[in-house]
Coordinates of C-alpha atoms in Angstrom, one line a residue:
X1 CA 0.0 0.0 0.0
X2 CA 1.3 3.7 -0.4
X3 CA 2.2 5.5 2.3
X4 CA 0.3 8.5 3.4
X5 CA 2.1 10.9 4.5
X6 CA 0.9 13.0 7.6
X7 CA 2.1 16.1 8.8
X8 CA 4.9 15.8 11.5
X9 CA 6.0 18.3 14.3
X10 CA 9.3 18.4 16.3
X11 CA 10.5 21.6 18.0
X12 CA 14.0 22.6 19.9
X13 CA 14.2 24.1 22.7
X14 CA 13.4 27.9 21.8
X15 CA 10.1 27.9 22.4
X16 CA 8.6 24.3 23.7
X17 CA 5.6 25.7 25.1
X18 CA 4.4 26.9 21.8
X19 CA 5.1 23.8 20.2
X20 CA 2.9 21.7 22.6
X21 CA 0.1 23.9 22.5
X22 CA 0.2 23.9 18.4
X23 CA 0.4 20.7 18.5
X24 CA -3.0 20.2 20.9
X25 CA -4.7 22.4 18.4
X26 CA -3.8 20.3 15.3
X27 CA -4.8 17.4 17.6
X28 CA -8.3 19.2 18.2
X29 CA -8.5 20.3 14.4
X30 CA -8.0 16.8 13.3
X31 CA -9.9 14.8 16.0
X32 CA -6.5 13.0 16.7
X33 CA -4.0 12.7 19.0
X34 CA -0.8 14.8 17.4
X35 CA 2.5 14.9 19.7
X36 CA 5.8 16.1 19.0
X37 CA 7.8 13.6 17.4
X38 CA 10.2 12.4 20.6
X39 CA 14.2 13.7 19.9
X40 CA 16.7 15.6 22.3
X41 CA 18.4 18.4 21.4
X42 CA 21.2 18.9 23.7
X43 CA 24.2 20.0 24.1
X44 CA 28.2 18.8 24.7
X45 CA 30.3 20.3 27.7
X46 CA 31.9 23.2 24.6
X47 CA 28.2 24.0 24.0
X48 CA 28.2 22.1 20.6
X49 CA 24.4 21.3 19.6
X50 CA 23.5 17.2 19.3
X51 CA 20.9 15.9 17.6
X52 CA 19.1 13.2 17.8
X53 CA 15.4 12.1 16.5
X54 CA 14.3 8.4 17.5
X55 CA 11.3 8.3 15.8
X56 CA 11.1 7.4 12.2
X57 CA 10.8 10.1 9.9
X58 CA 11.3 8.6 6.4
X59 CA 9.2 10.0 3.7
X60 CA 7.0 12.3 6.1
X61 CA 6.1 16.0 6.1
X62 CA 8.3 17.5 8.8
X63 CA 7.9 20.6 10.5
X64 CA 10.4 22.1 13.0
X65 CA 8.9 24.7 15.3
X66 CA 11.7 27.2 16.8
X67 CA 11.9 30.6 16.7
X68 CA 15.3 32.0 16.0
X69 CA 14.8 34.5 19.4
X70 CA 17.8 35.2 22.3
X71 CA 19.9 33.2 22.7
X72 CA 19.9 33.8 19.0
X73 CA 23.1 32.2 17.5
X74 CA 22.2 28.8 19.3
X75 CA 18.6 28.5 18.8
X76 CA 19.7 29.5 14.8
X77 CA 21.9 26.4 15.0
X78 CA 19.6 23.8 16.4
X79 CA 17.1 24.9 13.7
X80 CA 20.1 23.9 11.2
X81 CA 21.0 20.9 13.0
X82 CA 17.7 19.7 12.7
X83 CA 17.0 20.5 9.2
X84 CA 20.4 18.7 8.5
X85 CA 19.6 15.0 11.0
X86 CA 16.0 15.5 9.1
X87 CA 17.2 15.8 5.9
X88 CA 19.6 12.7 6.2
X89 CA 16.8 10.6 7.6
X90 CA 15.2 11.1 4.0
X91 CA 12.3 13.0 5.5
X92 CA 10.0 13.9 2.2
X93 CA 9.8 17.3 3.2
X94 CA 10.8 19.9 5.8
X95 CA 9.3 23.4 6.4
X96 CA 10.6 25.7 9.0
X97 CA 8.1 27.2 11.4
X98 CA 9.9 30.2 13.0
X99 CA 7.8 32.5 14.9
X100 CA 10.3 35.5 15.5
X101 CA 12.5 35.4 12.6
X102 CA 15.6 36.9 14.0
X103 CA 18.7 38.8 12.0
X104 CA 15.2 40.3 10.0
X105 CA 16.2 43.6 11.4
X106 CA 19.9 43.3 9.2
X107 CA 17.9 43.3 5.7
X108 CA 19.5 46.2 4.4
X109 CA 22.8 48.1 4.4
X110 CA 22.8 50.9 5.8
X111 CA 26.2 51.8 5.9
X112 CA 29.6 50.9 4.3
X113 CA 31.5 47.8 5.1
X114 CA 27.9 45.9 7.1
X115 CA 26.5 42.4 6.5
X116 CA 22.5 41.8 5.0
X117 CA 22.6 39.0 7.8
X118 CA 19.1 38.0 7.1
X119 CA 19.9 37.1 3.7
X120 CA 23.1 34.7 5.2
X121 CA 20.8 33.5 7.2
X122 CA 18.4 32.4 4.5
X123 CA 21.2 30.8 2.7
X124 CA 22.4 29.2 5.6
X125 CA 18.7 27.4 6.0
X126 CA 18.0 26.6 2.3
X127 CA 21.4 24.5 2.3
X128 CA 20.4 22.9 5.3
X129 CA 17.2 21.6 3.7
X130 CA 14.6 23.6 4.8
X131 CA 12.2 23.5 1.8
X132 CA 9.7 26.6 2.8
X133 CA 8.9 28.6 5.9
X134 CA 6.5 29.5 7.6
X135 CA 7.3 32.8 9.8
X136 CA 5.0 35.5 11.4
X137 CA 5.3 39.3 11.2
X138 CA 9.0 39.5 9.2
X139 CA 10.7 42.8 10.1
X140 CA 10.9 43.7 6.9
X141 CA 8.8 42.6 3.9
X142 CA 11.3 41.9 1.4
X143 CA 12.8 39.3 3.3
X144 CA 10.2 37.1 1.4
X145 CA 13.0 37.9 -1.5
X146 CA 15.9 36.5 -0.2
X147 CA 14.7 32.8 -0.2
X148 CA 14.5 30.7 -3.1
X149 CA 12.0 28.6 -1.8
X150 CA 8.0 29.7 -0.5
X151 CA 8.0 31.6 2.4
X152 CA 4.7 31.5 3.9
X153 CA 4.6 35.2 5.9
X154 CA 1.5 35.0 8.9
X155 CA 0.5 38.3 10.3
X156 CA -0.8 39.0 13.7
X157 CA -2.9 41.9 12.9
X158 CA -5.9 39.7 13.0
X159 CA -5.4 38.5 16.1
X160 CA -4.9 41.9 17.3
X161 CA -7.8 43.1 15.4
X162 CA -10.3 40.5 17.3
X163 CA -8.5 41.1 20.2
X164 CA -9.6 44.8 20.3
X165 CA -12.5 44.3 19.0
X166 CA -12.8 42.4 22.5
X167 CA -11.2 44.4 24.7
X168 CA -12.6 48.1 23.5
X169 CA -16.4 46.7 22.3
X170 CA -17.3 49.8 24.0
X171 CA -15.2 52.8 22.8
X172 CA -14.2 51.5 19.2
X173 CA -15.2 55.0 18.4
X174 CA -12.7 56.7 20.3
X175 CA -9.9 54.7 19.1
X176 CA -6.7 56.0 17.1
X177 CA -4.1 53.3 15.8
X178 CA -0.6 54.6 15.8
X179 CA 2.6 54.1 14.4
X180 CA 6.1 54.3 16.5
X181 CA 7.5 55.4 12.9
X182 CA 7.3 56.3 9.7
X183 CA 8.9 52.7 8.6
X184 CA 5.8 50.5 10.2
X185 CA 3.0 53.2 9.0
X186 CA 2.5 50.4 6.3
X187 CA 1.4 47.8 9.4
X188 CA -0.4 50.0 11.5
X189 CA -2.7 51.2 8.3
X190 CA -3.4 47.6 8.3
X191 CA -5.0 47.2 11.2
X192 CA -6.5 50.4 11.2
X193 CA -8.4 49.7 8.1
X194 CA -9.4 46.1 10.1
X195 CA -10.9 48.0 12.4
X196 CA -12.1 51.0 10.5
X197 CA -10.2 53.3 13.3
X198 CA -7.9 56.6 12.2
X199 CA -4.5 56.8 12.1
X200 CA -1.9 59.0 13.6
X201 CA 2.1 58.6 13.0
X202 CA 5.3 59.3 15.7
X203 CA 8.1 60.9 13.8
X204 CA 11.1 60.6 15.7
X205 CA 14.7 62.1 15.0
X206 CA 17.7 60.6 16.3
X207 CA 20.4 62.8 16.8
X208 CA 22.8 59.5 17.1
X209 CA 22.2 55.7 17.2
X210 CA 20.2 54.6 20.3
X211 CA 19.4 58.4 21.6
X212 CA 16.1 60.0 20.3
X213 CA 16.3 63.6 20.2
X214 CA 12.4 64.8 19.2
X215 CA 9.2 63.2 18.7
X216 CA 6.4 64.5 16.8
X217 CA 2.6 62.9 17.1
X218 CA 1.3 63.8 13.6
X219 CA -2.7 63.8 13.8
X220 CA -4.7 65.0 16.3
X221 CA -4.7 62.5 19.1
X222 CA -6.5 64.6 21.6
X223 CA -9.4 62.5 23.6
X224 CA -8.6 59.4 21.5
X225 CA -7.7 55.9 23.0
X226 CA -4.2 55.4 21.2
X227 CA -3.6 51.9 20.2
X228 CA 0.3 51.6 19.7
X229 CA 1.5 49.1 16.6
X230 CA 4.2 47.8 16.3
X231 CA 6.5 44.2 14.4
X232 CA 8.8 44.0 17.8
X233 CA 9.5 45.6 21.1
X234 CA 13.4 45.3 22.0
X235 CA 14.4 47.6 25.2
X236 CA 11.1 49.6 25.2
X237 CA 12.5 52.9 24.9
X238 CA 11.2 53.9 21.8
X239 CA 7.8 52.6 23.0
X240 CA 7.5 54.1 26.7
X241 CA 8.6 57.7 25.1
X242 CA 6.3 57.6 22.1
X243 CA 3.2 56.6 24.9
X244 CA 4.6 59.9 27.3
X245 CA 4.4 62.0 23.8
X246 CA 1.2 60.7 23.1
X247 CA -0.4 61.7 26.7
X248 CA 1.0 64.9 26.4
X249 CA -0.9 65.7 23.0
X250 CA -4.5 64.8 25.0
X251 CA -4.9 61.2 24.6
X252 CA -6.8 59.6 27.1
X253 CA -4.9 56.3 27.1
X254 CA -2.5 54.6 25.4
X255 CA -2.4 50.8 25.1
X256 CA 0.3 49.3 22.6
X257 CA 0.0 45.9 20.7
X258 CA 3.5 44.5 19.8
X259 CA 3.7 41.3 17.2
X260 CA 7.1 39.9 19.1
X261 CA 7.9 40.9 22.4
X262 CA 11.5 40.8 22.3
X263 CA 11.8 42.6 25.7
X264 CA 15.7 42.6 26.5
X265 CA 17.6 44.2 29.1
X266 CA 15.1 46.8 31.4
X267 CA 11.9 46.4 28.8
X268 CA 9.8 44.9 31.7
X269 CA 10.5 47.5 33.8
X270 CA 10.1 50.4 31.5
X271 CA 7.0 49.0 30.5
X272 CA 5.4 48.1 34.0
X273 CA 6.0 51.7 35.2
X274 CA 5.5 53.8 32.1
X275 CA 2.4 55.8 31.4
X276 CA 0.8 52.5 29.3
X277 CA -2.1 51.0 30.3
X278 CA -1.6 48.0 28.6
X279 CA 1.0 45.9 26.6
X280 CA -0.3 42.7 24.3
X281 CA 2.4 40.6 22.8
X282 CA 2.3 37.5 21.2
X283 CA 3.5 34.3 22.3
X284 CA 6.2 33.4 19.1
X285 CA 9.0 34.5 21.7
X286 CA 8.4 32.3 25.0
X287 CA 7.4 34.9 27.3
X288 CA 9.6 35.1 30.9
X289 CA 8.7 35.2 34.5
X290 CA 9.1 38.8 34.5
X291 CA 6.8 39.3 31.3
X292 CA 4.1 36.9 32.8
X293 CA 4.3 38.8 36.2
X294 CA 3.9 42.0 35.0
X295 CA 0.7 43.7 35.6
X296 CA 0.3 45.5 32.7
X297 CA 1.9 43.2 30.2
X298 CA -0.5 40.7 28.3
X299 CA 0.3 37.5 26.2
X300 CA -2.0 36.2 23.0
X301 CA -1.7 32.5 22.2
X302 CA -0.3 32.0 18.2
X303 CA -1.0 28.6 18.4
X304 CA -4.6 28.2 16.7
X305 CA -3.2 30.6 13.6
X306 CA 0.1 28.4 13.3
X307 CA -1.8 25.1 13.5
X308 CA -4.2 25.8 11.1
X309 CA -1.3 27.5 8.8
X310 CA 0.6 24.1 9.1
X311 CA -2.6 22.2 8.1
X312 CA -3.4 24.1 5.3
X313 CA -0.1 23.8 3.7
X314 CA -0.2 19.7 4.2
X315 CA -3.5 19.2 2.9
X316 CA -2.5 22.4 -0.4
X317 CA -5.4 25.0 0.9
X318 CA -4.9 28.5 0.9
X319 CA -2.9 30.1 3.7
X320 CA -3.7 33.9 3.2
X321 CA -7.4 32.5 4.1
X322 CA -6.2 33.2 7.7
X323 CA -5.9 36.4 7.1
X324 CA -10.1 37.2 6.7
X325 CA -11.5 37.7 10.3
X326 CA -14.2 35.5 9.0
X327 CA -12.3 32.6 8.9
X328 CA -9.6 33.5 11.8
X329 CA -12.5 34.0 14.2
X330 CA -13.9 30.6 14.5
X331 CA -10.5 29.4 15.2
X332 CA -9.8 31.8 17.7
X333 CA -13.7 30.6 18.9
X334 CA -13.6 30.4 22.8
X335 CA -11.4 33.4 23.2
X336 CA -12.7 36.0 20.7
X337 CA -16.2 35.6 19.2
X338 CA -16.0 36.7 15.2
X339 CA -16.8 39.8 14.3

């Protein structure tokens, strides 16, 4: 009889949690039992990466969940790893599922004598066999570009979209999406068109890298709900200032919805005691103690959107489907009802 091949997960160690809960949705989406397929991914006393998968994997659709998120470098290269003990185990096909693509923020040179590390990293996963990916929120567009093979881009603005239509059911009229930048006004229009809400742009100047020297709020922000937008949140600086400017130009509040919470060195802080009502992040970056402790800091589950991404490339369906809040609500059901 021919084999039928069914769609098969493993993850590394980046973001386990994630993993397990896409893997209960597929199980719920499918009405059966779908685990992570058993391996260990460890490491030697020199912090080299071993490999090892014990289940058998010939001829089967593989899928390796992990985020290329801090510790960057080692997480990138158990993603490799993997791809390469796959691909020499004759699995059929392997698609990387990386939540938080990291490097994406090296697309471009923007001075003399610097690396486009997101394109090296690319490279570095279409030689080790990865055959597509599937990614959420890429820093930059054009990333798409540098691979050779389909890259399957999810967004998280329809989350965030149902999410606010949750959360704010009550004042949607007094809502203004903004953008940190000029660079994301492209994603915050987005949303704001999702949600049929205006849209006002910060326009900051740096003076030198790291140090923001002005801030401008263009559109009129007074008595509005300002909903920040945003691909990633790193240290929060950027972020906490842009909320101060935005109560100073007559906002009411200012809530902030942030694709990959990143959240290095003093973010949590800055967030928990900056002028923000709220922070929402999503979950494709494993959230820490401090995030999950924070009183003002909020986490949205992936899971359902990547499960039923995964499915729809096995079975050939259309993946920008997800994208339509009439067909991303019922799989969010339970959480957000469709609007």
């Amino acid at each position: 009889m021919p084999h039928v091949q069914e769609p098969k997960l493993i993850a590394g160690n980046a973001n386990q949690p994630l993993a397990q809960a896409i893997a209960r949705r597929m199980s719920m989406h499918r009405g059966k039992k779908m685990g992570l397929v058993d391996a260990r991914v460890e490491r030697f006393n020199d912090g080299e990466i071993f490999v090892e998968v014990y289940e058998n994997v010939r001829g089967e659709d593989m899928y390796i969940i992990q985020p290329t998120s801090n510790p960057a470098n080692d997480n990138l290269m158990e993603l490799l790893i993997m791809c390469d003990a796959l691909r020499r185990s004759s699995a059929a096909r392997i698609t990387a599922v990386i939540p938080y693509f990291g490097y994406a923020r090296q697309d471009r040179r923007t001075k003399a004598r610097t690396p486009i590390s997101a394109k090296l990293v690319a490279n570095m996963l279409v030689s080790a066999g990865v055959e597509r990916v599937l990614t959420m929120d890429l820093h930059a567009a054009q990333i798409q570009g540098f691979f050779d093979i389909p890259v399957d881009n999810l967004y998280a603005s329809p989350i965030f979209a149902l999410d606010i239509a949750n959360q704010f059911r009550d004042r949607m009229g007094d809502l203004m999406i903004v953008s940190p930048d000029v660079g994301g006004v492209a994603r915050a229009r987005e949303l704001a068109k999702r949600l049929n809400a205006p849209l006002s742009i910060v326009d900051k100047r740096r003076e030198k890298p790291g140090e923001i020297a002005e801030m401008t709020v263009i559109g009129d922000v007074k008595d509005k709900v300002a909903l920040i937008v945003d691909d990633m949140c790193d240290t929060a600086g950027t972020l906490c200032k842009a909320a101060e400017v935005l109560m100073e130009n007559g906002a009411k509040e200012v809530h902030s919805y942030i694709s990959h919470g990143v959240m290095s060195g003093p973010a949590v802080e800055r967030v928990t005691n900056s002028v923000m009502k709220s922070l929402v992040i999503t979950d494709t970056i494993a959230p820490t103690k401090a995030i999950l402790d924070a009183p003002n800091i909020r986490v949205v589950p992936t899971a359902p959107i990547f499960a039923q991404a995964i499915l729809n490339i096995w079975n050939g369906t259309s993946v920008s489907s997800l994208f339509e809040q009439d067909t991303l609500g019922p799989i969010y059901d339970g959480m957000y009802a469709a609007e």
